[in-house]
Amino acid sequence: SSDLDKEIQAVVDNVLWQISKDRKTTALKQLQGHMWKAAFTNGPIKGEVYDDVVPSIKKFREAGLKVYIYSSGSVEAQKLLFGYSIEGDLLALFDGHFDTTSGAKVESDSYKRIASDIGCLPENILFLTDIIKEAKAAEEAGTHVCVVVRPGNADLTDDEKLNYSIIKSFHEPHRSEE
């Protein structure tokens, strides 16, 4: 086996290791984005969204609210997922996209950075997530948080259910103090 084959295998092994550890590294997410681009633009693959997402985002926008995506998936991957969705091209529904280049989703500074980037105070932001560690970081940054409970998500503890506003649909986001 050549040195090139060994280098390629080392890269493949590293990628597989990162995937097995559910790592959210920017490089891994960018690789994912490149793979998705080929799959979405050249094949029958379409991004799937829950039935309540599109009508809810349209209502948010009609109410004058801005909608952004902050994902561990790269901006490129986000644009593919929502640009080639089962609901059609949804990109016009979003005011912007953020990924791990803004920082890790479990670090409060990431949410402060995004708030600054969009010119909005953190307390005027509602962050929806299904990951408690992300909810904690967003809350520490000063944003309002709702934890979205969907089939297949990790179960929440009793304390988590008490500490966060819990929603099961995008039709029901609300601020915890309202």
N, CA, C and O atoms as a DFTB+ gen file, in Angstrom:
712 C
 N C O
     1  1       0.844      -1.185       0.000
     2  2       0.000       0.000       0.000
     3  2       0.884       1.240       0.000
     4  3       1.877       1.296       0.724
     5  1       0.532       2.217      -0.796
     6  2       1.338       3.428      -0.940
     7  2       1.120       4.381       0.233
     8  3       0.189       4.219       1.022
     9  1       2.001       5.376       0.327
    10  2       1.851       6.399       1.360
    11  2       0.542       7.162       1.175
    12  3      -0.118       7.517       2.151
    13  1       0.171       7.411      -0.076
    14  2      -1.080       8.113      -0.344
    15  2      -2.268       7.310       0.176
    16  3      -3.181       7.868       0.784
    17  1      -2.253       5.992      -0.066
    18  2      -3.335       5.137       0.443
    19  2      -3.404       5.196       1.964
    20  3      -4.492       5.219       2.539
    21  1      -2.238       5.221       2.615
    22  2      -2.203       5.300       4.083
    23  2      -2.759       6.635       4.570
    24  3      -3.487       6.683       5.562
    25  1      -2.418       7.711       3.879
    26  2      -2.929       9.029       4.261
    27  2      -4.438       9.097       4.084
    28  3      -5.149       9.614       4.945
    29  1      -4.923       8.574       2.966
    30  2      -6.368       8.570       2.722
    31  2      -7.072       7.762       3.802
    32  3      -8.099       8.192       4.327
    33  1      -6.524       6.587       4.141
    34  2      -7.138       5.745       5.165
    35  2      -7.124       6.443       6.526
    36  3      -8.072       6.307       7.299
    37  1      -6.061       7.185       6.823
    38  2      -5.980       7.916       8.093
    39  2      -7.069       8.986       8.175
    40  3      -7.681       9.186       9.224
    41  1      -7.298       9.666       7.056
    42  2      -8.356      10.688       7.024
    43  2      -9.714      10.023       7.207
    44  3     -10.532      10.488       8.001
    45  1      -9.960       8.934       6.475
    46  2     -11.230       8.209       6.595
    47  2     -11.426       7.731       8.026
    48  3     -12.513       7.881       8.583
    49  1     -10.386       7.157       8.630
    50  2     -10.479       6.680      10.009
    51  2     -10.814       7.817      10.965
    52  3     -11.617       7.646      11.882
    53  1     -10.192       8.995      10.748
    54  2     -10.460      10.142      11.610
    55  2     -11.901      10.615      11.457
    56  3     -12.565      10.906      12.452
    57  1     -12.384      10.693      10.237
    58  2     -13.763      11.115      10.000
    59  2     -14.729      10.140      10.667
    60  3     -15.672      10.564      11.334
    61  1     -14.506       8.851      10.494
    62  2     -15.377       7.844      11.110
    63  2     -15.335       7.932      12.632
    64  3     -16.360       7.754      13.289
    65  1     -14.160       8.205      13.200
    66  2     -14.033       8.366      14.639
    67  2     -14.831       9.581      15.114
    68  3     -15.549       9.509      16.111
    69  1     -14.699      10.705      14.389
    70  2     -15.435      11.912      14.770
    71  2     -16.947      11.676      14.710
    72  3     -17.687      12.129      15.584
    73  1     -17.395      10.970      13.680
    74  2     -18.817      10.659      13.556
    75  2     -19.262       9.777      14.724
    76  3     -20.326      10.002      15.300
    77  1     -18.457       8.780      15.072
    78  2     -18.824       7.861      16.160
    79  2     -18.914       8.580      17.503
    80  3     -19.642       8.143      18.395
    81  1     -18.179       9.676      17.649
    82  2     -18.189      10.457      18.895
    83  2     -19.163      11.630      18.818
    84  3     -19.226      12.448      19.735
    85  1     -19.927      11.713      17.716
    86  2     -20.868      12.804      17.484
    87  2     -20.193      14.156      17.639
    88  3     -20.750      15.078      18.235
    89  1     -18.997      14.261      17.101
    90  2     -18.253      15.519      17.144
    91  2     -18.913      16.527      16.230
    92  3     -19.457      16.162      15.187
    93  1     -18.871      17.774      16.607
    94  2     -19.501      18.838      15.824
    95  2     -18.446      19.798      15.281
    96  3     -18.674      21.006      15.218
    97  1     -17.306      19.266      14.894
    98  2     -16.221      20.124      14.414
    99  2     -16.598      20.792      13.108
   100  3     -17.323      20.229      12.287
   101  1     -16.099      21.992      12.931
   102  2     -16.396      22.748      11.713
   103  2     -15.932      21.989      10.476
   104  3     -16.651      21.931       9.479
   105  1     -14.748      21.413      10.532
   106  2     -14.220      20.690       9.368
   107  2     -15.115      19.506       8.991
   108  3     -15.376      19.275       7.810
   109  1     -15.583      18.763       9.990
   110  2     -16.451      17.616       9.716
   111  2     -17.775      18.090       9.116
   112  3     -18.296      17.472       8.188
   113  1     -18.312      19.177       9.644
   114  2     -19.576      19.695       9.129
   115  2     -19.398      20.257       7.718
   116  3     -20.318      20.171       6.905
   117  1     -18.245      20.823       7.420
   118  2     -17.996      21.297       6.050
   119  2     -17.900      20.116       5.085
   120  3     -18.419      20.185       3.970
   121  1     -17.245      19.042       5.501
   122  2     -17.182      17.831       4.682
   123  2     -18.601      17.317       4.427
   124  3     -18.949      16.950       3.304
   125  1     -19.405      17.297       5.479
   126  2     -20.806      16.885       5.344
   127  2     -21.512      17.762       4.314
   128  3     -22.275      17.264       3.486
   129  1     -21.258      19.058       4.366
   130  2     -21.880      19.984       3.430
   131  2     -21.524      19.677       1.987
   132  3     -22.384      19.723       1.107
   133  1     -20.251      19.361       1.740
   134  2     -19.828      19.015       0.379
   135  2     -20.506      17.731      -0.100
   136  3     -20.921      17.631      -1.255
   137  1     -20.612      16.758       0.795
   138  2     -21.272      15.500       0.436
   139  2     -22.755      15.744       0.166
   140  3     -23.319      15.210      -0.790
   141  1     -23.376      16.553       1.012
   142  2     -24.792      16.856       0.828
   143  2     -25.028      17.576      -0.488
   144  3     -26.020      17.317      -1.170
   145  1     -24.118      18.485      -0.851
   146  2     -24.302      19.246      -2.090
   147  2     -24.453      18.297      -3.277
   148  3     -25.343      18.458      -4.113
   149  1     -23.579      17.320      -3.330
   150  2     -23.660      16.345      -4.422
   151  2     -24.975      15.569      -4.359
   152  3     -25.609      15.332      -5.387
   153  1     -25.379      15.178      -3.162
   154  2     -26.597      14.376      -3.014
   155  2     -27.862      15.178      -3.323
   156  3     -28.765      14.677      -3.992
   157  1     -27.930      16.419      -2.842
   158  2     -29.137      17.224      -3.056
   159  2     -29.250      17.742      -4.480
   160  3     -30.334      17.721      -5.063
   161  1     -28.136      18.209      -5.049
   162  2     -28.222      18.827      -6.375
   163  2     -28.241      17.812      -7.502
   164  3     -28.732      18.119      -8.588
   165  1     -27.725      16.620      -7.281
   166  2     -27.640      15.620      -8.353
   167  2     -28.589      14.446      -8.185
   168  3     -28.663      13.585      -9.061
   169  1     -29.315      14.397      -7.074
   170  2     -30.109      13.199      -6.831
   171  2     -31.487      13.494      -6.286
   172  3     -31.916      14.645      -6.207
   173  1     -32.160      12.443      -5.917
   174  2     -33.546      12.560      -5.452
   175  2     -33.668      12.922      -3.967
   176  3     -34.773      12.914      -3.424
   177  1     -32.567      13.235      -3.313
   178  2     -32.619      13.514      -1.877
   179  2     -33.227      14.888      -1.628
   180  3     -32.859      15.867      -2.277
   181  1     -34.152      14.951      -0.689
   182  2     -34.823      16.195      -0.307
   183  2     -34.738      16.349       1.206
   184  3     -34.807      15.372       1.952
   185  1     -34.586      17.599       1.645
   186  2     -34.594      17.879       3.076
   187  2     -35.987      17.708       3.632
   188  3     -36.966      18.108       3.003
   189  1     -36.081      17.116       4.810
   190  2     -37.376      16.922       5.450
   191  2     -37.523      17.879       6.617
   192  3     -36.591      18.083       7.395
   193  1     -38.703      18.460       6.728
   194  2     -39.022      19.329       7.847
   195  2     -40.350      18.847       8.437
   196  3     -41.195      18.292       7.734
   197  1     -40.510      19.069       9.727
   198  2     -41.780      18.712      10.355
   199  2     -42.901      19.549       9.739
   200  3     -42.672      20.672       9.290
   201  1     -44.117      18.991       9.722
   202  2     -45.266      19.644       9.086
   203  2     -45.557      21.038       9.640
   204  3     -46.066      21.895       8.917
   205  1     -45.240      21.273      10.909
   206  2     -45.572      22.549      11.536
   207  2     -44.547      23.650      11.264
   208  3     -44.814      24.818      11.548
   209  1     -43.389      23.302      10.722
   210  2     -42.302      24.274      10.589
   211  2     -42.622      25.382       9.590
   212  3     -42.541      26.559       9.943
   213  1     -42.976      25.044       8.377
   214  2     -43.178      26.060       7.335
   215  2     -44.333      27.002       7.688
   216  3     -44.145      28.217       7.639
   217  1     -45.531      26.489       8.044
   218  2     -46.597      27.433       8.376
   219  2     -46.252      28.307       9.587
   220  3     -46.631      29.478       9.633
   221  1     -45.553      27.758      10.540
   222  2     -45.185      28.534      11.726
   223  2     -44.191      29.630      11.381
   224  3     -44.343      30.766      11.830
   225  1     -43.184      29.307      10.596
   226  2     -42.197      30.326      10.214
   227  2     -42.873      31.416       9.390
   228  3     -42.544      32.592       9.539
   229  1     -43.800      31.047       8.534
   230  2     -44.533      32.054       7.752
   231  2     -45.309      32.985       8.690
   232  3     -45.366      34.192       8.457
   233  1     -45.903      32.429       9.743
   234  2     -46.635      33.254      10.716
   235  2     -45.665      34.170      11.479
   236  3     -45.972      35.339      11.714
   237  1     -44.513      33.647      11.859
   238  2     -43.514      34.483      12.552
   239  2     -43.148      35.665      11.672
   240  3     -43.084      36.802      12.139
   241  1     -42.908      35.391      10.397
   242  2     -42.480      36.443       9.465
   243  2     -43.608      37.446       9.223
   244  3     -43.364      38.650       9.144
   245  1     -44.852      36.946       9.105
   246  2     -45.995      37.852       8.940
   247  2     -46.140      38.776      10.142
   248  3     -46.621      39.901      10.008
   249  1     -45.724      38.304      11.319
   250  2     -45.776      39.109      12.547
   251  2     -44.589      40.064      12.640
   252  3     -44.452      40.794      13.621
   253  1     -43.726      40.059      11.615
   254  2     -42.589      40.971      11.598
   255  2     -41.347      40.447      12.287
   256  3     -40.377      41.180      12.479
   257  1     -41.379      39.182      12.657
   258  2     -40.221      38.582      13.325
   259  2     -39.201      38.104      12.299
   260  3     -39.554      37.708      11.188
   261  1     -37.944      38.149      12.687
   262  2     -36.883      37.606      11.844
   263  2     -36.597      36.187      12.300
   264  3     -36.728      35.867      13.481
   265  1     -36.206      35.339      11.359
   266  2     -35.951      33.938      11.654
   267  2     -34.565      33.577      11.142
   268  3     -34.240      33.790       9.974
   269  1     -33.760      33.029      12.035
   270  2     -32.405      32.605      11.703
   271  2     -32.245      31.142      12.078
   272  3     -32.964      30.620      12.931
   273  1     -31.298      30.496      11.432
   274  2     -30.941      29.131      11.781
   275  2     -29.543      29.150      12.383
   276  3     -28.629      29.765      11.834
   277  1     -29.385      28.472      13.516
   278  2     -28.067      28.233      14.108
   279  2     -27.968      26.732      14.269
   280  3     -28.676      26.140      15.084
   281  1     -27.094      26.118      13.497
   282  2     -26.998      24.664      13.455
   283  2     -25.556      24.214      13.533
   284  3     -24.638      24.937      13.147
   285  1     -25.373      23.007      14.039
   286  2     -24.030      22.413      13.990
   287  2     -23.705      21.993      12.562
   288  3     -22.544      21.744      12.238
   289  1     -24.720      21.912      11.708
   290  2     -24.489      21.679      10.288
   291  2     -23.990      22.964       9.644
   292  3     -24.419      24.054      10.023
   293  1     -23.096      22.847       8.685
   294  2     -22.521      24.028       8.039
   295  2     -23.611      24.866       7.371
   296  3     -24.688      24.357       7.058
   297  1     -23.327      26.151       7.156
   298  2     -24.262      27.016       6.448
   299  2     -24.581      26.410       5.082
   300  3     -25.734      26.418       4.650
   301  1     -23.568      25.890       4.411
   302  2     -23.800      25.251       3.107
   303  2     -24.798      24.091       3.232
   304  3     -25.706      23.967       2.411
   305  1     -24.633      23.249       4.249
   306  2     -25.540      22.120       4.444
   307  2     -26.952      22.614       4.769
   308  3     -27.933      22.053       4.279
   309  1     -27.059      23.660       5.591
   310  2     -28.369      24.228       5.922
   311  2     -29.084      24.694       4.656
   312  3     -30.270      24.429       4.461
   313  1     -28.338      25.395       3.799
   314  2     -28.940      25.935       2.578
   315  2     -29.382      24.812       1.637
   316  3     -30.376      24.956       0.926
   317  1     -28.661      23.715       1.631
   318  2     -29.071      22.566       0.820
   319  2     -30.324      21.919       1.402
   320  3     -31.266      21.610       0.672
   321  1     -30.332      21.716       2.710
   322  2     -31.466      21.079       3.376
   323  2     -32.747      21.866       3.150
   324  3     -33.790      21.290       2.842
   325  1     -32.665      23.193       3.305
   326  2     -33.860      24.020       3.167
   327  2     -34.103      24.487       1.735
   328  3     -35.230      24.841       1.388
   329  1     -33.077      24.494       0.908
   330  2     -33.238      24.875      -0.493
   331  2     -33.800      23.760      -1.347
   332  3     -34.427      24.016      -2.375
   333  1     -33.580      22.526      -0.929
   334  2     -34.062      21.350      -1.659
   335  2     -34.940      20.505      -0.736
   336  3     -34.717      19.304      -0.585
   337  1     -35.928      21.134      -0.128
   338  2     -36.764      20.421       0.840
   339  2     -37.988      19.804       0.181
   340  3     -38.325      20.121      -0.960
   341  1     -38.640      18.924       0.912
   342  2     -39.882      18.320       0.431
   343  2     -40.972      19.381       0.268
   344  3     -41.963      19.152      -0.425
   345  1     -40.789      20.547       0.907
   346  2     -41.733      21.663       0.808
   347  2     -41.300      22.669      -0.265
   348  3     -41.919      23.722      -0.419
   349  1     -40.228      22.336      -1.009
   350  2     -39.697      23.262      -2.009
   351  2     -38.556      24.084      -1.431
   352  3     -37.994      23.734      -0.393
   353  1     -38.217      25.170      -2.098
   354  2     -37.127      26.046      -1.666
   355  2     -37.641      26.951      -0.554
   356  3     -38.498      27.805      -0.785
   357  1     -37.118      26.761       0.650
   358  2     -37.572      27.508       1.828
   359  2     -36.615      28.619       2.236
   360  3     -36.836      29.277       3.252
   361  1     -35.568      28.837       1.472
   362  2     -34.518      29.776       1.888
   363  2     -35.036      31.194       2.112
   364  3     -34.502      31.913       2.958
   365  1     -36.053      31.607       1.379
   366  2     -36.585      32.967       1.537
   367  2     -37.234      33.178       2.909
   368  3     -37.470      34.317       3.311
   369  1     -37.521      32.093       3.628
   370  2     -38.132      32.217       4.952
   371  2     -37.127      32.633       6.030
   372  3     -37.518      33.021       7.131
   373  1     -35.838      32.549       5.711
   374  2     -34.806      32.785       6.724
   375  2     -34.046      34.068       6.452
   376  3     -33.741      34.407       5.308
   377  1     -33.749      34.769       7.532
   378  2     -32.992      36.013       7.438
   379  2     -31.485      35.767       7.481
   380  3     -30.702      36.662       7.161
   381  1     -31.080      34.582       7.868
   382  2     -29.659      34.263       7.912
   383  2     -29.409      32.893       8.501
   384  3     -30.305      32.242       9.039
   385  1     -28.167      32.481       8.380
   386  2     -27.746      31.146       8.814
   387  2     -26.454      31.269       9.623
   388  3     -25.572      32.062       9.292
   389  1     -26.361      30.481      10.677
   390  2     -25.154      30.430      11.499
   391  2     -24.783      28.974      11.735
   392  3     -25.646      28.098      11.806
   393  1     -23.470      28.732      11.856
   394  2     -22.982      27.384      12.124
   395  2     -21.865      27.464      13.158
   396  3     -21.728      28.472      13.851
   397  1     -21.076      26.415      13.261
   398  2     -20.046      26.372      14.307
   399  2     -18.913      27.362      14.073
   400  3     -18.041      27.499      14.931
   401  1     -18.899      28.055      12.938
   402  2     -17.912      29.127      12.777
   403  2     -18.240      30.291      13.722
   404  3     -17.390      31.145      13.972
   405  1     -19.472      30.324      14.246
   406  2     -19.854      31.325      15.252
   407  2     -19.509      30.859      16.660
   408  3     -19.651      31.611      17.625
   409  1     -19.056      29.624      16.769
   410  2     -18.729      29.030      18.062
   411  2     -19.579      27.804      18.307
   412  3     -20.566      27.561      17.613
   413  1     -19.181      27.037      19.304
   414  2     -19.912      25.815      19.649
   415  2     -21.284      26.159      20.211
   416  3     -21.437      27.160      20.911
   417  1     -22.268      25.344      19.909
   418  2     -23.628      25.612      20.353
   419  2     -23.811      25.415      21.855
   420  3     -24.851      25.785      22.400
   421  1     -22.831      24.846      22.522
   422  2     -22.912      24.644      23.970
   423  2     -22.136      25.719      24.742
   424  3     -21.932      25.597      25.950
   425  1     -21.705      26.775      24.034
   426  2     -20.968      27.874      24.661
   427  2     -21.793      29.154      24.576
   428  3     -22.226      29.541      23.491
   429  1     -22.011      29.813      25.712
   430  2     -22.872      31.003      25.735
   431  2     -22.330      32.138      24.874
   432  3     -23.113      32.917      24.331
   433  1     -21.020      32.250      24.738
   434  2     -20.453      33.320      23.911
   435  2     -20.899      33.217      22.461
   436  3     -20.971      34.233      21.770
   437  1     -21.200      32.014      21.987
   438  2     -21.665      31.831      20.607
   439  2     -22.979      32.572      20.386
   440  3     -23.175      33.198      19.345
   441  1     -23.871      32.500      21.359
   442  2     -25.178      33.145      21.241
   443  2     -25.037      34.667      21.355
   444  3     -25.755      35.413      20.689
   445  1     -24.122      35.115      22.190
   446  2     -23.847      36.552      22.298
   447  2     -23.281      37.080      20.980
   448  3     -23.639      38.172      20.538
   449  1     -22.399      36.303      20.359
   450  2     -21.796      36.686      19.082
   451  2     -22.862      36.787      17.992
   452  3     -22.862      37.732      17.203
   453  1     -23.757      35.824      17.951
   454  2     -24.828      35.846      16.943
   455  2     -25.748      37.047      17.177
   456  3     -26.125      37.732      16.227
   457  1     -26.107      37.300      18.427
   458  2     -26.950      38.462      18.740
   459  2     -26.292      39.737      18.232
   460  3     -26.947      40.588      17.630
   461  1     -25.009      39.861      18.476
   462  2     -24.268      41.036      18.001
   463  2     -24.264      41.091      16.479
   464  3     -24.471      42.153      15.892
   465  1     -24.030      39.950      15.839
   466  2     -23.973      39.892      14.373
   467  2     -25.291      40.313      13.726
   468  3     -25.290      40.929      12.660
   469  1     -26.413      39.984      14.366
   470  2     -27.709      40.341      13.774
   471  2     -28.230      41.676      14.322
   472  3     -29.309      42.135      13.945
   473  1     -27.451      42.287      15.212
   474  2     -27.833      43.594      15.748
   475  2     -29.037      43.537      16.663
   476  3     -29.906      44.407      16.613
   477  1     -29.088      42.518      17.494
   478  2     -30.245      42.297      18.362
   479  2     -29.764      42.003      19.784
   480  3     -28.772      41.298      19.969
   481  1     -30.445      42.526      20.763
   482  2     -30.109      42.193      22.147
   483  2     -30.514      40.747      22.418
   484  3     -31.557      40.296      21.945
   485  1     -29.690      40.013      23.182
   486  2     -30.031      38.611      23.467
   487  2     -31.429      38.439      24.066
   488  3     -32.111      37.458      23.774
   489  1     -31.853      39.383      24.897
   490  2     -33.165      39.235      25.535
   491  2     -34.329      39.396      24.555
   492  3     -35.482      39.155      24.914
   493  1     -34.032      39.801      23.324
   494  2     -35.064      39.898      22.285
   495  2     -35.028      38.707      21.335
   496  3     -35.644      38.735      20.270
   497  1     -34.308      37.669      21.723
   498  2     -34.171      36.475      20.890
   499  2     -34.834      35.294      21.580
   500  3     -34.665      35.088      22.782
   501  1     -35.589      34.521      20.811
   502  2     -36.130      33.249      21.279
   503  2     -35.377      32.155      20.544
   504  3     -35.401      32.098      19.314
   505  1     -34.711      31.290      21.287
   506  2     -33.934      30.185      20.719
   507  2     -34.695      28.890      20.947
   508  3     -35.048      28.563      22.080
   509  1     -34.947      28.155      19.874
   510  2     -35.610      26.856      19.942
   511  2     -34.569      25.771      19.724
   512  3     -33.778      25.845      18.784
   513  1     -34.568      24.769      20.585
   514  2     -33.605      23.675      20.473
   515  2     -34.188      22.405      21.072
   516  3     -35.153      22.449      21.836
   517  1     -33.597      21.285      20.719
   518  2     -33.979      20.025      21.358
   519  2     -32.829      19.473      22.201
   520  3     -32.881      18.332      22.659
   521  1     -31.802      20.279      22.400
   522  2     -30.608      19.861      23.146
   523  2     -30.481      20.712      24.402
   524  3     -30.330      21.930      24.311
   525  1     -30.539      20.087      25.566
   526  2     -30.513      20.821      26.836
   527  2     -29.217      21.613      27.015
   528  3     -29.258      22.738      27.515
   529  1     -28.084      21.063      26.626
   530  2     -26.820      21.800      26.785
   531  2     -26.817      23.089      25.963
   532  3     -26.249      24.098      26.381
   533  1     -27.452      23.049      24.800
   534  2     -27.585      24.257      23.982
   535  2     -28.540      25.249      24.656
   536  3     -28.285      26.452      24.684
   537  1     -29.632      24.727      25.191
   538  2     -30.600      25.584      25.880
   539  2     -29.930      26.311      27.042
   540  3     -30.153      27.505      27.244
   541  1     -29.120      25.600      27.793
   542  2     -28.419      26.188      28.941
   543  2     -27.474      27.297      28.484
   544  3     -27.436      28.368      29.091
   545  1     -26.713      27.049      27.420
   546  2     -25.769      28.046      26.911
   547  2     -26.509      29.279      26.400
   548  3     -26.094      30.407      26.666
   549  1     -27.602      29.070      25.667
   550  2     -28.376      30.193      25.133
   551  2     -28.981      31.010      26.271
   552  3     -28.995      32.240      26.226
   553  1     -29.474      30.323      27.277
   554  2     -30.055      31.004      28.434
   555  2     -28.991      31.817      29.186
   556  3     -29.250      32.941      29.618
   557  1     -27.802      31.241      29.334
   558  2     -26.702      31.951      29.995
   559  2     -26.312      33.210      29.213
   560  3     -25.812      34.173      29.794
   561  1     -26.539      33.201      27.905
   562  2     -26.234      34.360      27.068
   563  2     -27.325      35.423      27.167
   564  3     -27.148      36.544      26.690
   565  1     -28.453      35.071      27.788
   566  2     -29.528      36.033      27.976
   567  2     -30.704      35.890      27.037
   568  3     -31.616      36.717      27.071
   569  1     -30.712      34.857      26.192
   570  2     -31.841      34.669      25.277
   571  2     -32.969      33.924      25.984
   572  3     -32.763      33.274      27.009
   573  1     -34.154      34.036      25.417
   574  2     -35.273      33.206      25.844
   575  2     -35.098      31.861      25.148
   576  3     -34.560      31.791      24.044
   577  1     -35.552      30.804      25.795
   578  2     -35.337      29.456      25.264
   579  2     -36.613      28.638      25.384
   580  3     -37.305      28.685      26.400
   581  1     -36.908      27.895      24.339
   582  2     -37.916      26.833      24.391
   583  2     -37.230      25.548      23.948
   584  3     -36.499      25.522      22.958
   585  1     -37.481      24.494      24.697
   586  2     -36.968      23.178      24.318
   587  2     -38.068      22.469      23.535
   588  3     -39.192      22.306      24.009
   589  1     -37.711      22.054      22.329
   590  2     -38.655      21.396      21.439
   591  2     -38.556      19.884      21.654
   592  3     -37.486      19.294      21.505
   593  1     -39.668      19.276      22.001
   594  2     -39.713      17.830      22.230
   595  2     -40.358      17.187      21.016
   596  3     -41.521      17.443      20.705
   597  1     -39.597      16.355      20.340
   598  2     -40.077      15.644      19.152
   599  2     -39.839      14.150      19.348
   600  3     -38.999      13.749      20.154
   601  1     -40.579      13.331      18.610
   602  2     -40.334      11.886      18.684
   603  2     -38.869      11.572      18.363
   604  3     -38.312      12.092      17.396
   605  1     -38.263      10.728      19.172
   606  2     -36.883      10.327      18.934
   607  2     -35.858      11.172      19.666
   608  3     -34.680      10.814      19.691
   609  1     -36.273      12.293      20.269
   610  2     -35.335      13.115      21.044
   611  2     -35.014      12.429      22.367
   612  3     -35.744      11.548      22.824
   613  1     -33.919      12.848      22.964
   614  2     -33.557      12.346      24.287
   615  2     -34.637      12.766      25.288
   616  3     -35.176      13.870      25.205
   617  1     -34.940      11.886      26.220
   618  2     -35.916      12.204      27.256
   619  2     -35.369      13.300      28.163
   620  3     -34.166      13.378      28.412
   621  1     -36.268      14.138      28.647
   622  2     -35.878      15.199      29.568
   623  2     -36.080      14.726      30.998
   624  3     -36.981      13.941      31.294
   625  1     -35.220      15.226      31.876
   626  2     -35.397      14.923      33.302
   627  2     -36.529      15.780      33.844
   628  3     -36.964      16.728      33.191
   629  1     -37.004      15.448      35.035
   630  2     -38.054      16.261      35.662
   631  2     -37.571      17.690      35.880
   632  3     -38.326      18.638      35.666
   633  1     -36.315      17.853      36.303
   634  2     -35.751      19.196      36.509
   635  2     -35.716      19.984      35.205
   636  3     -36.061      21.165      35.182
   637  1     -35.302      19.337      34.123
   638  2     -35.252      20.022      32.826
   639  2     -36.649      20.460      32.396
   640  3     -36.820      21.544      31.839
   641  1     -37.645      19.614      32.656
   642  2     -39.026      19.963      32.306
   643  2     -39.500      21.170      33.116
   644  3     -40.286      21.979      32.623
   645  1     -39.027      21.291      34.347
   646  2     -39.411      22.424      35.195
   647  2     -38.647      23.694      34.846
   648  3     -39.186      24.794      34.963
   649  1     -37.397      23.549      34.419
   650  2     -36.523      24.705      34.201
   651  2     -36.688      25.376      32.845
   652  3     -36.252      26.513      32.666
   653  1     -37.307      24.696      31.888
   654  2     -37.418      25.247      30.530
   655  2     -38.854      25.215      30.053
   656  3     -39.645      24.361      30.456
   657  1     -39.179      26.169      29.178
   658  2     -40.455      26.100      28.478
   659  2     -40.341      24.961      27.476
   660  3     -39.386      24.897      26.701
   661  1     -41.301      24.078      27.495
   662  2     -41.285      22.895      26.641
   663  2     -42.395      23.048      25.598
   664  3     -43.536      23.364      25.933
   665  1     -42.046      22.821      24.336
   666  2     -43.051      22.825      23.276
   667  2     -42.922      21.536      22.468
   668  3     -41.847      20.942      22.385
   669  1     -44.022      21.124      21.886
   670  2     -44.027      19.927      21.047
   671  2     -44.223      20.267      19.583
   672  3     -44.153      19.395      18.717
   673  1     -44.473      21.558      19.307
   674  2     -44.743      22.009      17.952
   675  2     -44.270      23.443      17.803
   676  3     -44.251      24.194      18.778
   677  1     -43.888      23.830      16.593
   678  2     -43.516      25.215      16.322
   679  2     -44.741      26.127      16.377
   680  3     -44.593      27.348      16.342
   681  1     -45.937      25.567      16.461
   682  2     -47.140      26.373      16.584
   683  2     -47.262      27.002      17.964
   684  3     -48.065      27.916      18.153
   685  1     -46.479      26.530      18.934
   686  2     -46.695      26.978      20.299
   687  2     -45.536      27.688      20.991
   688  3     -45.542      27.749      22.221
   689  1     -44.536      28.233      20.283
   690  2     -43.475      28.940      21.020
   691  2     -44.037      30.119      21.813
   692  3     -44.919      30.850      21.363
   693  1     -43.490      30.262      22.994
   694  2     -43.865      31.378      23.839
   695  2     -42.696      31.678      24.771
   696  3     -41.828      30.832      24.988
   697  1     -42.684      32.844      25.298
   698  2     -41.620      33.206      26.248
   699  2     -41.987      32.665      27.610
   700  3     -43.157      32.637      27.991
   701  1     -40.960      32.232      28.346
   702  2     -41.199      31.577      29.634
   703  2     -41.916      32.474      30.623
   704  3     -42.633      31.967      31.486
   705  1     -41.749      33.813      30.532
   706  2     -42.367      34.680      31.525
   707  2     -43.773      35.132      31.134
   708  3     -44.434      35.834      31.901
   709  1     -44.229      34.741      29.962
   710  2     -45.572      35.172      29.539
   711  2     -46.627      34.201      30.031
   712  3     -47.815      34.397      29.774
